[in-house]
PDB file of C-alpha atoms in Angstrom:
ATOM      1  CA  ILE A  15      95.284 111.136  87.133  1.00 74.00           C
ATOM      2  CA  ASP A  16      92.236 111.641  89.294  1.00 82.00           C
ATOM      3  CA  ILE A  17      90.918 109.007  91.349  1.00 86.00           C
ATOM      4  CA  ALA A  18      88.784 109.783  94.324  1.00 84.00           C
ATOM      5  CA  PRO A  19      90.124 108.360  97.676  1.00 79.00           C
ATOM      6  CA  GLU A  20      87.197 106.437  98.494  1.00 80.00           C
ATOM      7  CA  VAL A  21      87.593 104.500  94.861  1.00 84.00           C
ATOM      8  CA  ILE A  22      91.131 103.645  95.725  1.00 82.00           C
ATOM      9  CA  ALA A  23      90.306 102.456  99.300  1.00 77.00           C
ATOM     10  CA  ALA A  24      87.345 100.524  97.813  1.00 80.00           C
ATOM     11  CA  VAL A  25      89.664  98.875  95.123  1.00 83.00           C
ATOM     12  CA  GLY A  26      92.238  98.018  97.437  1.00 76.00           C
ATOM     13  CA  LYS A  27      89.942  96.276  99.914  1.00 74.00           C
ATOM     14  CA  GLY A  28      88.559  94.174  96.801  1.00 78.00           C
ATOM     15  CA  GLU A  29      85.111  95.870  96.906  1.00 80.00           C
ATOM     16  CA  ALA A  30      85.434  97.654  93.486  1.00 85.00           C
ATOM     17  CA  THR A  31      87.506  97.742  90.291  1.00 89.00           C
ATOM     18  CA  HIS A  32      88.910 100.876  88.322  1.00 92.00           C
ATOM     19  CA  PRO A  33      90.609 100.445  85.061  1.00 92.00           C
ATOM     20  CA  LEU A  34      93.574 102.521  86.225  1.00 92.00           C
ATOM     21  CA  LEU A  35      94.251 100.522  89.317  1.00 92.00           C
ATOM     22  CA  GLN A  36      95.550  96.885  89.435  1.00 89.00           C
ATOM     23  CA  VAL A  37      95.404  94.727  92.831  1.00 86.00           C
ATOM     24  CA  LYS A  38      97.234  91.503  93.279  1.00 84.00           C
ATOM     25  CA  ALA A  39      96.917  89.451  96.146  1.00 76.00           C
ATOM     26  CA  VAL A  40     100.253  87.773  96.300  1.00 74.00           C
ATOM     27  CA  ARG A  41      99.721  83.802  96.201  1.00 66.00           C
ATOM     28  CA  ASN A  42      96.307  84.517  97.596  1.00 58.00           C
ATOM     29  CA  GLN A  43      97.256  85.932 100.791  1.00 65.00           C
ATOM     30  CA  SER A  44      95.276  88.626 102.136  1.00 70.00           C
ATOM     31  CA  ASP A  45      98.235  89.941 103.988  1.00 80.00           C
ATOM     32  CA  HIS A  46     100.315  90.730 101.066  1.00 83.00           C
ATOM     33  CA  ARG A  47      98.894  92.947  98.206  1.00 85.00           C
ATOM     34  CA  GLU A  48     100.513  94.483  95.554  1.00 87.00           C
ATOM     35  CA  ILE A  49      98.696  97.555  93.727  1.00 89.00           C
ATOM     36  CA  ALA A  50      99.947  99.328  90.701  1.00 91.00           C
ATOM     37  CA  LEU A  51      98.539 102.706  89.393  1.00 92.00           C
ATOM     38  CA  LEU A  52      98.368 102.362  85.414  1.00 92.00           C
ATOM     39  CA  ASP A  53      99.385 105.127  82.948  1.00 92.00           C
ATOM     40  CA  PRO A  54      96.237 105.845  81.146  1.00 92.00           C
ATOM     41  CA  ALA A  55      97.843 106.101  77.712  1.00 92.00           C
ATOM     42  CA  THR A  56     100.340 102.974  77.828  1.00 93.00           C
ATOM     43  CA  GLN A  57      98.247 100.969  80.396  1.00 92.00           C
ATOM     44  CA  GLN A  58     101.907 100.216  81.978  1.00 92.00           C
ATOM     45  CA  PRO A  59     102.496 100.616  85.637  1.00 91.00           C
ATOM     46  CA  ARG A  60     103.160 104.156  86.622  1.00 92.00           C
ATOM     47  CA  LEU A  61     103.519 103.720  90.498  1.00 92.00           C
ATOM     48  CA  GLN A  62     103.662 100.480  92.421  1.00 91.00           C
ATOM     49  CA  PHE A  63     102.585  99.932  95.778  1.00 90.00           C
ATOM     50  CA  ALA A  64     102.658  96.782  98.362  1.00 88.00           C
ATOM     51  CA  ALA A  65     100.586  96.346 101.523  1.00 86.00           C
ATOM     52  CA  VAL A  66     102.463  93.537 103.784  1.00 87.00           C
ATOM     53  CA  TYR A  67     101.180  92.519 107.192  1.00 85.00           C
ATOM     54  CA  GLY A  68     103.088  90.082 109.545  1.00 84.00           C
ATOM     55  CA  PHE A  69     106.716  89.249 109.770  1.00 83.00           C
ATOM     56  CA  ARG A  70     106.557  86.313 107.290  1.00 83.00           C
ATOM     57  CA  HIS A  71     105.574  88.464 104.622  1.00 83.00           C
ATOM     58  CA  LEU A  72     107.655  91.250 105.557  1.00 85.00           C
ATOM     59  CA  GLN A  73     110.779  88.882 105.319  1.00 87.00           C
ATOM     60  CA  ASN A  74     109.719  87.740 101.967  1.00 86.00           C
ATOM     61  CA  LEU A  75     109.197  91.338 100.750  1.00 87.00           C
ATOM     62  CA  VAL A  76     112.588  92.366 102.206  1.00 88.00           C
ATOM     63  CA  ARG A  77     114.104  89.632 100.164  1.00 89.00           C
ATOM     64  CA  LYS A  78     112.449  90.416  96.870  1.00 88.00           C
ATOM     65  CA  LEU A  79     113.685  94.122  97.436  1.00 88.00           C
ATOM     66  CA  LYS A  80     117.266  92.896  98.253  1.00 89.00           C
ATOM     67  CA  THR A  81     117.634  90.864  95.095  1.00 91.00           C
ATOM     68  CA  GLY A  82     115.956  93.420  92.736  1.00 88.00           C
ATOM     69  CA  ARG A  83     112.829  91.163  92.063  1.00 88.00           C
ATOM     70  CA  SER A  84     110.238  93.840  93.116  1.00 85.00           C
ATOM     71  CA  VAL A  85     110.548  97.595  93.017  1.00 86.00           C
ATOM     72  CA  TYR A  86     107.959  99.732  94.942  1.00 89.00           C
ATOM     73  CA  HIS A  87     107.254 103.422  95.295  1.00 90.00           C
ATOM     74  CA  TYR A  88     105.404 102.988  98.589  1.00 89.00           C
ATOM     75  CA  VAL A  89     105.341  99.828 101.060  1.00 88.00           C
ATOM     76  CA  GLU A  90     102.918  99.803 103.992  1.00 85.00           C
ATOM     77  CA  VAL A  91     104.065  97.451 106.868  1.00 85.00           C
ATOM     78  CA  ALA A  92     102.779  96.278 109.738  1.00 83.00           C
ATOM     79  CA  ALA A  93     104.347  93.460 111.815  1.00 80.00           C
ATOM     80  CA  CYS A  94     100.914  91.925 112.899  1.00 76.00           C
ATOM     81  CA  PRO A  95      99.120  89.490 110.690  1.00 71.00           C
ATOM     82  CA  SER A  96      96.032  91.202 109.435  1.00 70.00           C
ATOM     83  CA  ALA A  97      97.541  94.489 110.295  1.00 71.00           C
ATOM     84  CA  CYS A  98      96.409  96.555 113.171  1.00 72.00           C
ATOM     85  CA  SER A  99      93.048  94.737 113.586  1.00 69.00           C
ATOM     86  CA  ASN A 100      95.155  91.803 115.142  1.00 70.00           C
ATOM     87  CA  GLY A 101      97.662  94.031 117.030  1.00 70.00           C
ATOM     88  CA  GLY A 102      98.760  93.259 120.590  1.00 70.00           C
ATOM     89  CA  GLY A 103      96.932  96.144 121.584  1.00 68.00           C
ATOM     90  CA  GLN A 104      93.466  94.972 120.643  1.00 72.00           C
ATOM     91  CA  LEU A 105      91.090  93.124 122.794  1.00 74.00           C
ATOM     92  CA  GLN A 106      91.138  89.360 122.501  1.00 78.00           C
ATOM     93  CA  PRO A 107      88.194  86.937 122.247  1.00 82.00           C
ATOM     94  CA  ALA A 108      87.142  84.964 125.096  1.00 84.00           C
ATOM     95  CA  ASP A 109      87.472  81.659 123.308  1.00 89.00           C
ATOM     96  CA  PRO A 110      91.173  81.325 122.790  1.00 85.00           C
ATOM     97  CA  SER A 111      90.989  78.719 119.530  1.00 91.00           C
ATOM     98  CA  PRO A 112      92.422  79.736 116.329  1.00 88.00           C
ATOM     99  CA  ALA A 113      88.900  79.588 114.639  1.00 91.00           C
ATOM    100  CA  ALA A 114      87.715  81.928 117.334  1.00 89.00           C
ATOM    101  CA  LYS A 115      90.680  84.328 116.898  1.00 85.00           C
ATOM    102  CA  LYS A 116      90.164  84.116 113.030  1.00 84.00           C
ATOM    103  CA  GLN A 117      86.358  85.170 113.226  1.00 88.00           C
ATOM    104  CA  TRP A 118      87.268  87.979 116.062  1.00 85.00           C
ATOM    105  CA  VAL A 119      89.972  89.397 113.716  1.00 82.00           C
ATOM    106  CA  SER A 120      87.389  89.186 110.663  1.00 82.00           C
ATOM    107  CA  GLU A 121      84.813  91.062 112.593  1.00 84.00           C
ATOM    108  CA  THR A 122      87.031  93.689 113.903  1.00 80.00           C
ATOM    109  CA  GLU A 123      88.395  94.119 110.312  1.00 76.00           C
ATOM    110  CA  ARG A 124      84.504  94.342 109.074  1.00 77.00           C
ATOM    111  CA  ILE A 125      83.782  96.877 111.686  1.00 74.00           C
ATOM    112  CA  TYR A 126      86.778  99.130 111.050  1.00 71.00           C
ATOM    113  CA  THR A 127      86.288  99.269 107.137  1.00 68.00           C
ATOM    114  CA  ALA A 128      82.572  99.848 107.633  1.00 69.00           C
ATOM    115  CA  ALA A 129      83.374 103.198 109.375  1.00 63.00           C
ATOM    116  CA  ASP A 130      83.502 106.203 107.126  1.00 61.00           C
ATOM    117  CA  SER A 131      87.271 106.780 107.136  1.00 57.00           C
ATOM    118  CA  TYR A 132      86.683 110.634 106.011  1.00 60.00           C
ATOM    119  CA  GLU A 133      85.276 111.654 109.027  1.00 67.00           C
ATOM    120  CA  ARG A 134      87.106 113.141 111.723  1.00 71.00           C
ATOM    121  CA  PRO A 135      86.525 111.741 115.292  1.00 71.00           C
ATOM    122  CA  GLU A 136      85.829 115.150 116.645  1.00 72.00           C
ATOM    123  CA  ASP A 137      82.843 115.585 114.058  1.00 80.00           C
ATOM    124  CA  ASN A 138      80.871 112.621 115.646  1.00 79.00           C
ATOM    125  CA  ALA A 139      78.534 114.139 118.057  1.00 83.00           C
ATOM    126  CA  ALA A 140      78.990 111.242 120.582  1.00 82.00           C
ATOM    127  CA  ILE A 141      82.686 111.175 120.471  1.00 82.00           C
ATOM    128  CA  SER A 142      82.956 115.077 120.757  1.00 86.00           C
ATOM    129  CA  GLU A 143      80.931 114.677 123.720  1.00 88.00           C
ATOM    130  CA  LEU A 144      83.380 112.442 125.449  1.00 86.00           C
ATOM    131  CA  ILE A 145      86.377 114.456 124.332  1.00 88.00           C
ATOM    132  CA  TYR A 146      85.003 117.481 126.319  1.00 90.00           C
ATOM    133  CA  GLU A 147      83.827 115.395 129.007  1.00 91.00           C
ATOM    134  CA  TRP A 148      87.186 113.645 129.581  1.00 89.00           C
ATOM    135  CA  PHE A 149      89.539 116.980 128.548  1.00 91.00           C
ATOM    136  CA  GLY A 150      87.553 119.762 129.508  1.00 92.00           C
ATOM    137  CA  ALA A 151      86.791 122.919 127.593  1.00 93.00           C
ATOM    138  CA  GLU A 152      89.808 122.866 125.502  1.00 93.00           C
ATOM    139  CA  GLY A 153      89.126 119.435 124.192  1.00 89.00           C
ATOM    140  CA  LEU A 154      92.018 117.853 122.053  1.00 87.00           C
ATOM    141  CA  ASP A 155      93.954 121.029 122.476  1.00 90.00           C
ATOM    142  CA  SER A 156      94.059 120.505 126.222  1.00 93.00           C
ATOM    143  CA  GLU A 157      97.401 119.423 128.131  1.00 93.00           C
ATOM    144  CA  ALA A 158      95.403 116.404 129.448  1.00 91.00           C
ATOM    145  CA  ALA A 159      94.665 115.602 126.060  1.00 89.00           C
ATOM    146  CA  ARG A 160      98.404 115.659 124.926  1.00 88.00           C
ATOM    147  CA  ARG A 161      99.495 113.500 128.037  1.00 86.00           C
ATOM    148  CA  ALA A 162      96.539 110.737 127.320  1.00 85.00           C
ATOM    149  CA  LEU A 163      96.709 110.852 123.433  1.00 82.00           C
ATOM    150  CA  HIS A 164     100.181 111.686 122.335  1.00 80.00           C
ATOM    151  CA  THR A 165     103.632 109.863 122.768  1.00 73.00           C
ATOM    152  CA  GLN A 166     106.978 110.432 121.602  1.00 71.00           C
ATOM    153  CA  PHE A 167     110.230 108.096 120.813  1.00 67.00           C
ATOM    154  CA  HIS A 168     111.979 106.778 123.573  1.00 68.00           C
ATOM    155  CA  GLY A 169     115.368 105.217 122.390  1.00 71.00           C
ATOM    156  CA  VAL A 170     116.288 101.791 124.112  1.00 70.00           C
ATOM    157  CA  VAL A 171     119.769 101.444 124.796  1.00 75.00           C
ATOM    158  CA  ALA A 172     121.002  97.849 123.940  1.00 71.00           C
ATOM    159  CA  LYS A 173     122.729  95.895 126.759  1.00 72.00           C
ATOM    160  CA  ALA A 174     125.913  94.176 126.046  1.00 71.00           C
ATOM    161  CA  ASN A 175     125.346  90.605 125.442  1.00 67.00           C
ATOM    162  CA  PRO A 176     127.328  88.740 128.503  1.00 62.00           C
ATOM    163  CA  LEU A 177     127.689  85.562 126.607  1.00 65.00           C
ATOM    164  CA  GLY A 178     129.754  87.389 124.071  1.00 55.00           C
TER     165      GLY A 178
END
């Protein structure tokens, strides 16, 4: 089955359709989608995927998986509602009201999805200039870039509960 990545992305965002891709928003929730890749001959699902954002949807998905009501070949999960567009590391709107927050997340998502996701950052002239200005002649291969842009896992030792 040959489907271009741009087409898959557009179908996943609800901007296009394809006869071999089915997308279902679970209970009209944008934070829980199911996608099926259909077999061209039988029109039956060959591969099944889910994208789940936010703990509530994640808990529902885990329950469905544990009880065998759903089977997926791949699951994308993000703890934040609206995924990384609403993550704790994102800038927040000046107005703390729920309506302003919703508008802010919607605008952030629009900007994020409008970008050409197939362009490498270092291929953008403005970003490339910043990379070399910040990290010197070695750019992203420099030690400074590794220290600033890379991380590694640090295990957290669980503390004993003094309440028993």
